[in-house]
Coordinates of C-alpha atoms and ligand atoms in Angstrom, one line a residue:
X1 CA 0.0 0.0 0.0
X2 CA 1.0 3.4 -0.8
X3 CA 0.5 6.5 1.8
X4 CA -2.1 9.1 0.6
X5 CA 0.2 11.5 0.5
X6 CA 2.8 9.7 -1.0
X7 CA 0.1 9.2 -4.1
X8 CA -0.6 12.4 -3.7
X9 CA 3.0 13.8 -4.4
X10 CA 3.1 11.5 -7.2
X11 CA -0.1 12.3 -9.0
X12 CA 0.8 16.3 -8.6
X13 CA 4.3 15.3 -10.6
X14 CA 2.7 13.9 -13.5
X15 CA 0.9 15.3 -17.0
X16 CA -0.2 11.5 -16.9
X17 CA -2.9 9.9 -14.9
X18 CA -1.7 7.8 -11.6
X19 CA -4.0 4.2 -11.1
X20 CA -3.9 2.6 -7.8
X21 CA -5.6 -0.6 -7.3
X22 CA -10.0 -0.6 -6.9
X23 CA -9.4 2.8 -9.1
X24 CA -11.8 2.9 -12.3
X25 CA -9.5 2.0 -15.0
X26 CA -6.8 -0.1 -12.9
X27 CA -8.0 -3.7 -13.8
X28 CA -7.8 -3.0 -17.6
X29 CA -4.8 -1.2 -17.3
X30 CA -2.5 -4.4 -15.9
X31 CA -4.0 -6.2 -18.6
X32 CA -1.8 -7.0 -21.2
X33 CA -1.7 -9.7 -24.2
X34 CA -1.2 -12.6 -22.5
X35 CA -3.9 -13.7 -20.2
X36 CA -1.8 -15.8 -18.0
X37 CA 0.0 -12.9 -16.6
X38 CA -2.1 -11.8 -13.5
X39 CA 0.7 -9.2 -12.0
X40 CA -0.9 -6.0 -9.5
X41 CA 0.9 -2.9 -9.3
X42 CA 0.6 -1.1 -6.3
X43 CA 0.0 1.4 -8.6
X44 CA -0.2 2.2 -12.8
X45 CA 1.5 5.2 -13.6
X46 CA -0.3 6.2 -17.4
X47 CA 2.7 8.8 -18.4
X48 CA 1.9 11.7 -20.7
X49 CA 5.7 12.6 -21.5
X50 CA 9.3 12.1 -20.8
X51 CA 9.3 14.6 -17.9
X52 CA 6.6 12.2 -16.0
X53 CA 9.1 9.4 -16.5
X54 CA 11.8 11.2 -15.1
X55 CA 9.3 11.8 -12.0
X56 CA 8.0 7.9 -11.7
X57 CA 11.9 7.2 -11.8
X58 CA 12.8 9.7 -8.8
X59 CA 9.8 8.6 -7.1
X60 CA 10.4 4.8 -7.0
X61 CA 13.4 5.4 -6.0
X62 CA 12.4 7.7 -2.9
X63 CA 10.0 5.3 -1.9
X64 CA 11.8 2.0 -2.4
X65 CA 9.6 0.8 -5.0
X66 CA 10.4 -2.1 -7.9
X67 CA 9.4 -0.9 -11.3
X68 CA 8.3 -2.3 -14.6
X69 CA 8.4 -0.2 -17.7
X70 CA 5.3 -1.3 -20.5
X71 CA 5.3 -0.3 -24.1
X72 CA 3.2 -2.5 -26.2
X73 CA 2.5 -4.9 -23.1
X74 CA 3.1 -7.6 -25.8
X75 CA 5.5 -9.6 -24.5
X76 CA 4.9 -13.2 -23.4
X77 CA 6.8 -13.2 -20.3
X78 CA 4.6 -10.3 -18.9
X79 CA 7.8 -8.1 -17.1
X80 CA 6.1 -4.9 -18.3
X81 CA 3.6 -5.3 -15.3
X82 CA 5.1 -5.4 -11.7
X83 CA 3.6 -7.4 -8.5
X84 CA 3.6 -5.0 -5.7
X85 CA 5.5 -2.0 -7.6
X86 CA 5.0 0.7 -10.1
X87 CA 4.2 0.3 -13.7
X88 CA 5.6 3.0 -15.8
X89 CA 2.8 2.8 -18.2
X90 CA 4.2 4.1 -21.6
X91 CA 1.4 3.3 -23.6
X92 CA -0.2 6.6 -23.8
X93 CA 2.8 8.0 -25.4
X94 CA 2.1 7.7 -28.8
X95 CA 3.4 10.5 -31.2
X96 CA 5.3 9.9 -33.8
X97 CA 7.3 12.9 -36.5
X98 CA 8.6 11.5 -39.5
X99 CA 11.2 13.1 -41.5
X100 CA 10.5 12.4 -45.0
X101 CA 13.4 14.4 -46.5
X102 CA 16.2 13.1 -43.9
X103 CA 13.7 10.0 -43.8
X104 CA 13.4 9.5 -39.7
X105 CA 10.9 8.8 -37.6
X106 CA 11.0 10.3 -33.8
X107 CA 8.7 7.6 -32.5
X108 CA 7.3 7.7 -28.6
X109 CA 7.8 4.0 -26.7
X110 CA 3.4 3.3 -26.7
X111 CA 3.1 3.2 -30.3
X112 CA 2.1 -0.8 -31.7
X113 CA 3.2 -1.8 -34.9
X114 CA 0.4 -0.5 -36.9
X115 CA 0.2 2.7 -35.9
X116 CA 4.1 3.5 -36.2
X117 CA 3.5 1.4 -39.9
X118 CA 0.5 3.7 -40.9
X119 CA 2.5 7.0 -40.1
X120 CA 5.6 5.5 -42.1
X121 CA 3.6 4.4 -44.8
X122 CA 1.6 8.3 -45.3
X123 CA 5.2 9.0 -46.5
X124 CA 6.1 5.9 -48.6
X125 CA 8.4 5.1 -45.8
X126 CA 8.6 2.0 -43.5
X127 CA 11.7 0.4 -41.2
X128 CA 11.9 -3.2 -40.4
X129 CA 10.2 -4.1 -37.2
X130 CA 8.0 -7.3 -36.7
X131 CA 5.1 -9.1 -38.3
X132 CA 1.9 -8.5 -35.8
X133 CA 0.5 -5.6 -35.5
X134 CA -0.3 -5.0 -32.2
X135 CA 3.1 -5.7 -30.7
X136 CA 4.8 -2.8 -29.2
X137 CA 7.5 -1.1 -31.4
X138 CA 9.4 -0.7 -28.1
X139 CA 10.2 -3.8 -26.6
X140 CA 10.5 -5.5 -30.2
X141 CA 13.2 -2.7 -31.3
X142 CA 15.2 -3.2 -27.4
X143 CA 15.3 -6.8 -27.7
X144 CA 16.4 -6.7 -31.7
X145 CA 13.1 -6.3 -34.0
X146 CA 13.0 -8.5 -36.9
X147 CA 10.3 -8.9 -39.2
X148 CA 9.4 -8.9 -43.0
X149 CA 11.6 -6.5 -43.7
X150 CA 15.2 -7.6 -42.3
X151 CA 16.6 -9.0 -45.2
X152 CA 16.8 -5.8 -47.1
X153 CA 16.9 -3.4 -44.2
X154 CA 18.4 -5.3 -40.9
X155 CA 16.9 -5.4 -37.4
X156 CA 14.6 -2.5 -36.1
X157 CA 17.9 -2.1 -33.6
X158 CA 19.8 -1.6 -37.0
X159 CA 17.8 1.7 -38.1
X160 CA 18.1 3.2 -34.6
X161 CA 19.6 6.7 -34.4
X162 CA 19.6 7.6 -31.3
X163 CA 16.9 7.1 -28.3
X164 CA 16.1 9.4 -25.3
X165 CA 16.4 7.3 -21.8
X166 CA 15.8 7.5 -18.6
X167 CA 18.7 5.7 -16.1
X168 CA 18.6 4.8 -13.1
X169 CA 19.9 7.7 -11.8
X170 CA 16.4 9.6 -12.9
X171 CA 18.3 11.5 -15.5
X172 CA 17.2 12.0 -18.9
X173 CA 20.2 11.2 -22.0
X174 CA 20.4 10.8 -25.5
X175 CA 22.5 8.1 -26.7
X176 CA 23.7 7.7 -29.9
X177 CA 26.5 6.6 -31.4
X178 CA 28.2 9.6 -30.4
X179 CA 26.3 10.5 -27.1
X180 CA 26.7 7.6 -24.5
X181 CA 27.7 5.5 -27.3
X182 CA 27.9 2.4 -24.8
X183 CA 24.6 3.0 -23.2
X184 CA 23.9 3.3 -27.5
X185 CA 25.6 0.2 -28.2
X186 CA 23.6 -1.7 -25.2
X187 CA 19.9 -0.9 -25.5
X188 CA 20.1 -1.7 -29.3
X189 CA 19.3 -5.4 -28.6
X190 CA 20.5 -5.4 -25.1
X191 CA 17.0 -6.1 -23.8
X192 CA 14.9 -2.9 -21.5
X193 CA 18.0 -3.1 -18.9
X194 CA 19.2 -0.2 -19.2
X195 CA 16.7 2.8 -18.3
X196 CA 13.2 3.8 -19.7
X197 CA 13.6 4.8 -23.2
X198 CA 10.9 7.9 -23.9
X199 CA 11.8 8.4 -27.8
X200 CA 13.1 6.0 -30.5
X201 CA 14.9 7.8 -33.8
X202 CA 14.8 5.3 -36.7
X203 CA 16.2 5.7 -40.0
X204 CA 13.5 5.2 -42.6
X205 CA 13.4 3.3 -46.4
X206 CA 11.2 3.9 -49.4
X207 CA 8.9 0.9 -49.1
X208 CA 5.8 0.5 -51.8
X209 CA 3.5 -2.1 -52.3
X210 CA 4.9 -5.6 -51.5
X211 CA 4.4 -9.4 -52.6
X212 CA 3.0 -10.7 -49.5
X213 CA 0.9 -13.6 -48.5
X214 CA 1.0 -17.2 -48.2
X215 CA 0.7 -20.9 -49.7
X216 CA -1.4 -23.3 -48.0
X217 CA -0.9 -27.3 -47.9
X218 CA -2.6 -29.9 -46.4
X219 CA -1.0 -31.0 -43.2
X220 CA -0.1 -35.5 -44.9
X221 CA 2.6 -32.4 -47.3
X222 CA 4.5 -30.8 -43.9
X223 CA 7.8 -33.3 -44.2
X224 CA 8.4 -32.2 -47.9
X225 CA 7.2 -28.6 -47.5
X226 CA 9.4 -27.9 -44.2
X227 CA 12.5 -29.3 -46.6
X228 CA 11.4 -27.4 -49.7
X229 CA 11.0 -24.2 -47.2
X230 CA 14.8 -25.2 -45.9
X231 CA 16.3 -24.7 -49.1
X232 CA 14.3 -22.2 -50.5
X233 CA 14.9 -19.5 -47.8
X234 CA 18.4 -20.6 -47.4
X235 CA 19.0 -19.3 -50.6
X236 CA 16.7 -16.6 -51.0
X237 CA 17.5 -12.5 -51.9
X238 CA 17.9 -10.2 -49.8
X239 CA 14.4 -8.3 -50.8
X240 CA 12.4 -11.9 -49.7
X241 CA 11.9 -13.0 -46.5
X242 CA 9.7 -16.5 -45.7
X243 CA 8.5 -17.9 -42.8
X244 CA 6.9 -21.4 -42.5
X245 CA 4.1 -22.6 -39.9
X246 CA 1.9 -25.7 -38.8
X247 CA -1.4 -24.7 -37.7
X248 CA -5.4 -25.2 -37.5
X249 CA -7.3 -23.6 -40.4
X250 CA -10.4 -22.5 -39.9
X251 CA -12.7 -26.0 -40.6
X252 CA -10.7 -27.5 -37.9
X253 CA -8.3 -29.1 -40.5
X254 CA -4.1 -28.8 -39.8
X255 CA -2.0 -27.5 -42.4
X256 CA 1.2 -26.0 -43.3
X257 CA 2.2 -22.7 -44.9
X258 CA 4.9 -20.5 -46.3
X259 CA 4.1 -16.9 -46.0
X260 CA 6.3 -14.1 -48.0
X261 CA 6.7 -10.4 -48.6
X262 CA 9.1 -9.6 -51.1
X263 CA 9.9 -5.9 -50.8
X264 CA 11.7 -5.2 -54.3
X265 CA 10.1 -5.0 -57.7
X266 CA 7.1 -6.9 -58.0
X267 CA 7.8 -8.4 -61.6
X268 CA 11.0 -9.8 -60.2
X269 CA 9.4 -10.7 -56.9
X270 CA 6.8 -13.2 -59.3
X271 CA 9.8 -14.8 -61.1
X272 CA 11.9 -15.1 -57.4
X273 CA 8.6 -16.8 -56.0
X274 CA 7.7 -19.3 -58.5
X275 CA 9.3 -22.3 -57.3
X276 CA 7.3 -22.0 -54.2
X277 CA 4.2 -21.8 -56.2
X278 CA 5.0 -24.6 -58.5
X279 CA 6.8 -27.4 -56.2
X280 CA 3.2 -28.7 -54.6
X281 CA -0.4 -28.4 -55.2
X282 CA -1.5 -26.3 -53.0
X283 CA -4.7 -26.1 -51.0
X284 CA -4.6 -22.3 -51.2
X285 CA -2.4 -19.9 -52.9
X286 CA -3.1 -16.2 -51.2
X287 CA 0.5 -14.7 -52.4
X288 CA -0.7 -11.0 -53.8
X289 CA 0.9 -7.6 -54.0
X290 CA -0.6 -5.3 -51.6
X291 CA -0.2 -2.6 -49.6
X292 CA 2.9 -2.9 -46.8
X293 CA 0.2 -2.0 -44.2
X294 CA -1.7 -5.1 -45.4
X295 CA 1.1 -7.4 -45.3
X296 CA 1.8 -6.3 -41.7
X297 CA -1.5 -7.2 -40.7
X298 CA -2.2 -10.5 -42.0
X299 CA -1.4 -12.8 -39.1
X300 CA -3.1 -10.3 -36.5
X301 CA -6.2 -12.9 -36.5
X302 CA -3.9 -16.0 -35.3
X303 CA -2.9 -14.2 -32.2
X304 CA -5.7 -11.9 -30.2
X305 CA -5.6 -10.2 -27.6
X306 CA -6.4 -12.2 -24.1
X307 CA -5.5 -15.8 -24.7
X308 CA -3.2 -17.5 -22.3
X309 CA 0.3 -18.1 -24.0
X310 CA 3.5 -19.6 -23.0
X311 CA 6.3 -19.7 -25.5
X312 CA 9.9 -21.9 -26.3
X313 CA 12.3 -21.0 -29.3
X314 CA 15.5 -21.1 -30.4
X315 CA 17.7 -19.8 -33.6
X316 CA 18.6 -22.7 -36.5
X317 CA 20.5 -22.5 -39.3
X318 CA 19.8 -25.4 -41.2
X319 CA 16.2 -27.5 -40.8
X320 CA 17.7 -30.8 -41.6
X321 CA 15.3 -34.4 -42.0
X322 CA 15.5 -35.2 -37.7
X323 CA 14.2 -32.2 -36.8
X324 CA 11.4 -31.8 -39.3
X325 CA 10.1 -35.2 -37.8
X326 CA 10.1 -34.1 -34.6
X327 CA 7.9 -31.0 -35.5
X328 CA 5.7 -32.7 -37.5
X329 CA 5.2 -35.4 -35.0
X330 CA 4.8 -33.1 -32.3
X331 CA 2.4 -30.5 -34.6
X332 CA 0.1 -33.7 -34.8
X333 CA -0.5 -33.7 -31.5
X334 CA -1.1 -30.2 -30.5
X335 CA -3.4 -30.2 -27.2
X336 CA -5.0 -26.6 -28.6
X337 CA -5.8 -26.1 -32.1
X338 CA -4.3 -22.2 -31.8
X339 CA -1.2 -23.3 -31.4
X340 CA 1.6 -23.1 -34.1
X341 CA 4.8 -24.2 -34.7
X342 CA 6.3 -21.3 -36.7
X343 CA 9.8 -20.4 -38.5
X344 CA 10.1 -16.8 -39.4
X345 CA 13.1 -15.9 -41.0
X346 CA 16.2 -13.7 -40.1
X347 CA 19.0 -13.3 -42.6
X348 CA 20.5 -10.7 -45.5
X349 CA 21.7 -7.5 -44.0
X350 CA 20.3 -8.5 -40.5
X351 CA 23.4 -11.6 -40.9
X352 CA 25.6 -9.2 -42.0
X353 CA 26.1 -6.8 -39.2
X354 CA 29.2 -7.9 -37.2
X355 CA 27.7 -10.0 -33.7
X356 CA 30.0 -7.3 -31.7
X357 CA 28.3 -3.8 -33.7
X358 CA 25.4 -3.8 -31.5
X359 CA 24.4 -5.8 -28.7
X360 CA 21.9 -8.6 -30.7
X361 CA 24.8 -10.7 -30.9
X362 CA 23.5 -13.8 -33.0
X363 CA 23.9 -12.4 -36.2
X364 CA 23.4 -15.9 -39.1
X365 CA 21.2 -16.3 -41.7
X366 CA 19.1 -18.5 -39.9
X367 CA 15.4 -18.8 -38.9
X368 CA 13.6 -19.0 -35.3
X369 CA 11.8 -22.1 -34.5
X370 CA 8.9 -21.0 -32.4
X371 CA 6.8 -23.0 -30.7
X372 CA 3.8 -20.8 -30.0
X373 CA 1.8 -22.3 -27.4
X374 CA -1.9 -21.0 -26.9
X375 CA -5.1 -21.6 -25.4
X376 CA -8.4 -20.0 -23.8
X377 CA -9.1 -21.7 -20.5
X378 CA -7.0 -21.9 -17.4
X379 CA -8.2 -25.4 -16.9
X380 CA -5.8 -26.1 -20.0
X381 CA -2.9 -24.9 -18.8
X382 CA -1.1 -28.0 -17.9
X383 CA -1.2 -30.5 -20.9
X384 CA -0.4 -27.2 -22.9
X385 CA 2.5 -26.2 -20.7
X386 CA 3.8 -30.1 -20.5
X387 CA 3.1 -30.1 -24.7
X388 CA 5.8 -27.2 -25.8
X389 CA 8.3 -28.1 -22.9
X390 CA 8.4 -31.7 -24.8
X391 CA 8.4 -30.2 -27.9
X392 CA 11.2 -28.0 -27.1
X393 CA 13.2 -30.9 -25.2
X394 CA 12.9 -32.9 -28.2
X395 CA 13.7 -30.2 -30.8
X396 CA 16.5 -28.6 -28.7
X397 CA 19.0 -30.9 -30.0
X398 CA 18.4 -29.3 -33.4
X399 CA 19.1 -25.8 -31.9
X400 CA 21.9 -23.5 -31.7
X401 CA 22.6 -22.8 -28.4
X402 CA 21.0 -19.1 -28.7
X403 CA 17.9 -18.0 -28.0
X404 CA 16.3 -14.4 -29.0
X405 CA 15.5 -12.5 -25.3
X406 CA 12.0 -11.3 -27.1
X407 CA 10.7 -14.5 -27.1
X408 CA 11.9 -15.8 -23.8
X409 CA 9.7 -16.8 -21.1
X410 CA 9.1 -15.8 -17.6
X411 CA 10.6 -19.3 -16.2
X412 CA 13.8 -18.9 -18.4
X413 CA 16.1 -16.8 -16.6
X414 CA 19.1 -19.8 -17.1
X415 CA 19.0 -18.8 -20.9
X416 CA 19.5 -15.0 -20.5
X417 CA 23.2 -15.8 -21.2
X418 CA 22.5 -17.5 -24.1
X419 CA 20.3 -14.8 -25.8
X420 CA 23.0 -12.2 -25.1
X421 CA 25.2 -14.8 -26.7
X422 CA 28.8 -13.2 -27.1
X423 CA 27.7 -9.7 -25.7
X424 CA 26.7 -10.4 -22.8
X425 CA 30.1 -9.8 -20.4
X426 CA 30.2 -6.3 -22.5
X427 CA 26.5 -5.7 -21.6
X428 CA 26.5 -6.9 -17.9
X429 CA 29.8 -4.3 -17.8
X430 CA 27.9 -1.0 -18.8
X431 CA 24.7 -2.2 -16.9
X432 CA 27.2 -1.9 -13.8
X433 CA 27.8 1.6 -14.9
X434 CA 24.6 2.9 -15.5
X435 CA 22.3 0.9 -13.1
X436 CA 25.0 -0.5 -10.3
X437 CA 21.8 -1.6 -8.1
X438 CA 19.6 -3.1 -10.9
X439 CA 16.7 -1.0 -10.4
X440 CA 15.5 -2.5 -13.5
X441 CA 15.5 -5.9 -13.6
X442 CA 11.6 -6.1 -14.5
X443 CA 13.0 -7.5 -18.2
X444 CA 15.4 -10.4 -19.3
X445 CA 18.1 -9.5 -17.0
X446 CA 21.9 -8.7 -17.2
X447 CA 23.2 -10.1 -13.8
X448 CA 24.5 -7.4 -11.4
X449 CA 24.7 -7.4 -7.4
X450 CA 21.5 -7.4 -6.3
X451 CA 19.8 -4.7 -4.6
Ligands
FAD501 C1 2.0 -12.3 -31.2 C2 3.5 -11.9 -31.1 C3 4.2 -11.7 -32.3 C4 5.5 -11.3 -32.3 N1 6.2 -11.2 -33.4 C5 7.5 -10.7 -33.4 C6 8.2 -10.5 -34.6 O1 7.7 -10.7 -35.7 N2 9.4 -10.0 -34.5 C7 10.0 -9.7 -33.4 O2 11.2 -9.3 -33.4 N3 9.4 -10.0 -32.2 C8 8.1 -10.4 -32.2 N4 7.5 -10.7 -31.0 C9 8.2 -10.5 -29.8 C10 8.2 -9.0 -29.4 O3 9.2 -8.4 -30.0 C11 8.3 -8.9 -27.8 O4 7.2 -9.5 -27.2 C12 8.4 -7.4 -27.4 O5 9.0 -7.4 -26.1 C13 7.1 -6.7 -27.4 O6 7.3 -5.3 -27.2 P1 6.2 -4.5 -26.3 O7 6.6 -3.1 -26.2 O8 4.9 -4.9 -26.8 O9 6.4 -5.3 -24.9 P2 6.2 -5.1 -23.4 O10 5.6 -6.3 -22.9 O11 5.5 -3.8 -23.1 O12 7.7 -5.0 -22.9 C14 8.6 -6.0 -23.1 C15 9.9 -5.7 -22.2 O13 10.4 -4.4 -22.6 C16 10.4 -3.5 -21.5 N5 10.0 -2.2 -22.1 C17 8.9 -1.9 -22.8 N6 9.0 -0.6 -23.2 C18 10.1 -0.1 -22.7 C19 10.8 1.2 -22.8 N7 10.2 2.2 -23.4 N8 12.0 1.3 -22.2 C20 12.5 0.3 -21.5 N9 12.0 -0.9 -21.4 C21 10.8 -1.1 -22.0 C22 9.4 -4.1 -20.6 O14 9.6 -3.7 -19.2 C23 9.6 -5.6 -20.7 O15 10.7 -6.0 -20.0 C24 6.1 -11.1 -31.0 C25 5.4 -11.2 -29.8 C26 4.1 -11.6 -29.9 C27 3.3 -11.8 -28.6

């Protein structure tokens, strides 16, 4: 419980509106995607600008209060909302100024996917970040970011210019490559450990109407349609970028899929794509040009708002005969039909930036194998649980031993080491300069003396 006045100092600090718990608004503010995550804040802080996230910062501090920072409120793991501290609710903060003659984008930390795309794309412009809409363009661009897009134009961490934070320290920086190029270097990938960033500068491309869509199969085609998908993105231009999945189809029937956007000229884009569209019959073939803002949108459906969710992945580089019986064996027995087994597709210029330029430091032409794990009833959580940590057991073999920190769970903190890959010593190093008591450790954390 927080003192009245204590709220009250608090509340008279802030443009923002401060939510403490039986408050109208507090139940659907500590809501976020996944339903499983059940976290109470002693109190919601719904910030209005950077200055009120310099105050929640001094004030947590004065009062000895754990914080959690929430952009999108996407992720899985659910470390935007805190048990028992305060939420630094971003998600309010939603400009966004684009530059279309430098071509930038000064984007605030609550924006989702879609509305940082539909500003872009007034412009012609667009930047690689990832392929659901509603996920949060700030914990997807801290963690890495990679998405249709990243073969032409690297990681959303890649296109970052500079970022306004907040430390530990309740001051307000830029970093840059030039300004705090460290604390730079480390929040482009380095997870949300690091302060509360307020502003994101991207660099921006010309992006037009794309190739986008998908191929459907039946599910008796998914061992020779995971190996044609091994070669065929293996290979494939920079401009392309293909993802694969196992999943339930509307009549209840499984299938697999290859979904594509190609992002260069749409005449080449046909020729590039027709292998895919000839080596199999196909149940459906949805593969169109259309509008980026469409492609961006056309999973949203398979993943709503409010089921319950627990994730495994890892990175691969090569899908070889084992483990494409092991996913098919375990895609046949999936105990909810919303789950999927999914590979989307890293590679091109995101491969090409040295692991040691920023702090995403698994840096192949690869592809992560995602075992997406959802359902609607807590009654289910067990056999659904017990499911993907088989599936992963089994496939783990097949793995690199690196993981991407966006898609780790809450129970994984043993693999934080192995998402931060080579960086991780270089990380944990700067995290001791600019937040030597881990104040915020609310995300996939960089080890440092506790508290
Ligand atoms: C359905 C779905 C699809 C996805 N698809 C992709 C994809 O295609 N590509 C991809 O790269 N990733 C993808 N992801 C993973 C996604 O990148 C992460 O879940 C990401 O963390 C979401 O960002 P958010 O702002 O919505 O998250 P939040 O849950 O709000 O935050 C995630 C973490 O970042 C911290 N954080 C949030 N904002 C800030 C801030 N401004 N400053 C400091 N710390 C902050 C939080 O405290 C928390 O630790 C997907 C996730 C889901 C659920």
């Amino acid at each position: 419980m927080i003192a009245q006045p204590a709220l009250g100092e608090l509340r008279a600090a802030l443009r923002g509106t401060v939510l403490a718990p039986g408050e109208p608004g507090y139940e659907d503010a500590r809501q976020i995607f996944n339903a499983m995550i059940d976290s109470r804040p002693a109190l919601i802080a719904r910030c209005a600008t950077a200055a009120d996230v310099v105050a929640c910062v001094g004030f947590a501090q004065a009062h000895g209060l754990d914080v959690s920072a929430r952009g999108g409120g996407h992720n899985v793991s659910g470390k935007a909302v805190i048990d028992g501290g305060l939420m630094i609710d971003l998600s309010p903060m939603k400009a966004c100024r684009i530059d279309p003659v430098r071509r930038t984008a000064r984007a605030e930390p609550g924006l989702t996917l879609a509305e940082f795309d539909h500003d872009c794309q007034a412009f012609g412009l667009a930047t690689t970040m990832g392929a659901i809409s509603a996920t949060g363009i700030a914990g997807l661009t801290l963690g890495g970011g990679f998405g249709w897009l990243c073969g032409k134009y690297g990681l959303a961490c890649d296109n970052l210019l500079s970022v306004d934070i907040v430390t530990a320290d309740g001051r307000l920086r830029t970093a840059s490559p030039t300004e705090h190029p460290d604390l730079f270097w480390a929040v482009c990938g380095g997870g949300a450990n690091f302060g509360v960033v307020t502003s994101f500068e991207f660099r921006l491309h010309e992006v037009g109407p794309v190739l986008g869509g998908g191929i459907v199969f039946p599910f008796a085609k998914a061992g020779r349609v995971l190996a044609f998908y091994d070669q065929f993105a293996r290979g494939c231009p920079d401009e392309l970028s293909v993802n694969a999945a196992v999943w339930t189809a509307a009549d209840g029937a499984p299938v697999v899929g290859i979904a594509v956007a190609w992002c260069g000229a749409l005449d080449l884009g046909a020729r590039v794509l027709e292998p895919l569209r000839r080596f199999e019959a196909p149940l459906a073939d949805m593969i169109a040009p259309m509008r980026y803002v469409d492609r961006q949108r056309t999973s949203d459906a398979f993943f709503p708002h409010g089921r319950r969710h627990y994730w495994k992945a890892g990175w691969q580089r090569r899908l070889g005969p084992d483990a494409i019986e092991v996913m098919v064996e375990f895609a046949a027995r999936r105990p909810s039909p919303y789950t999927r087994l999914s590979l989307q597709q890293m590679h091109g210029a995101a491969a090409r930036v040295p692991p040691s330029a920023t702090a995403f430091a698994h840096r192949n032409d690869q592809w992560e194998v995602q075992i997406l794990s959802q359902w609607q009833d807590t009654a289910d959580d067990e056999p659904n649980i017990r499911w993907t940590r088989a599936c992963h057991a089994a496939l783990e073999p097949h793995l690199d031993r690196a993981v991407y920190v966006n898609n780790l769970g809450d129970d994984e903190s043993d693999r934080v080491s192995e998402a931060y890959g080579s960086n991780y010593e270089r990380l944990a190093a700067i995290k001791a300069v600019y937040d030597p008591a881990n104040f915020f450790r609310s995300n996939q954390n960089v080890a440092t003396p506790p508290r």
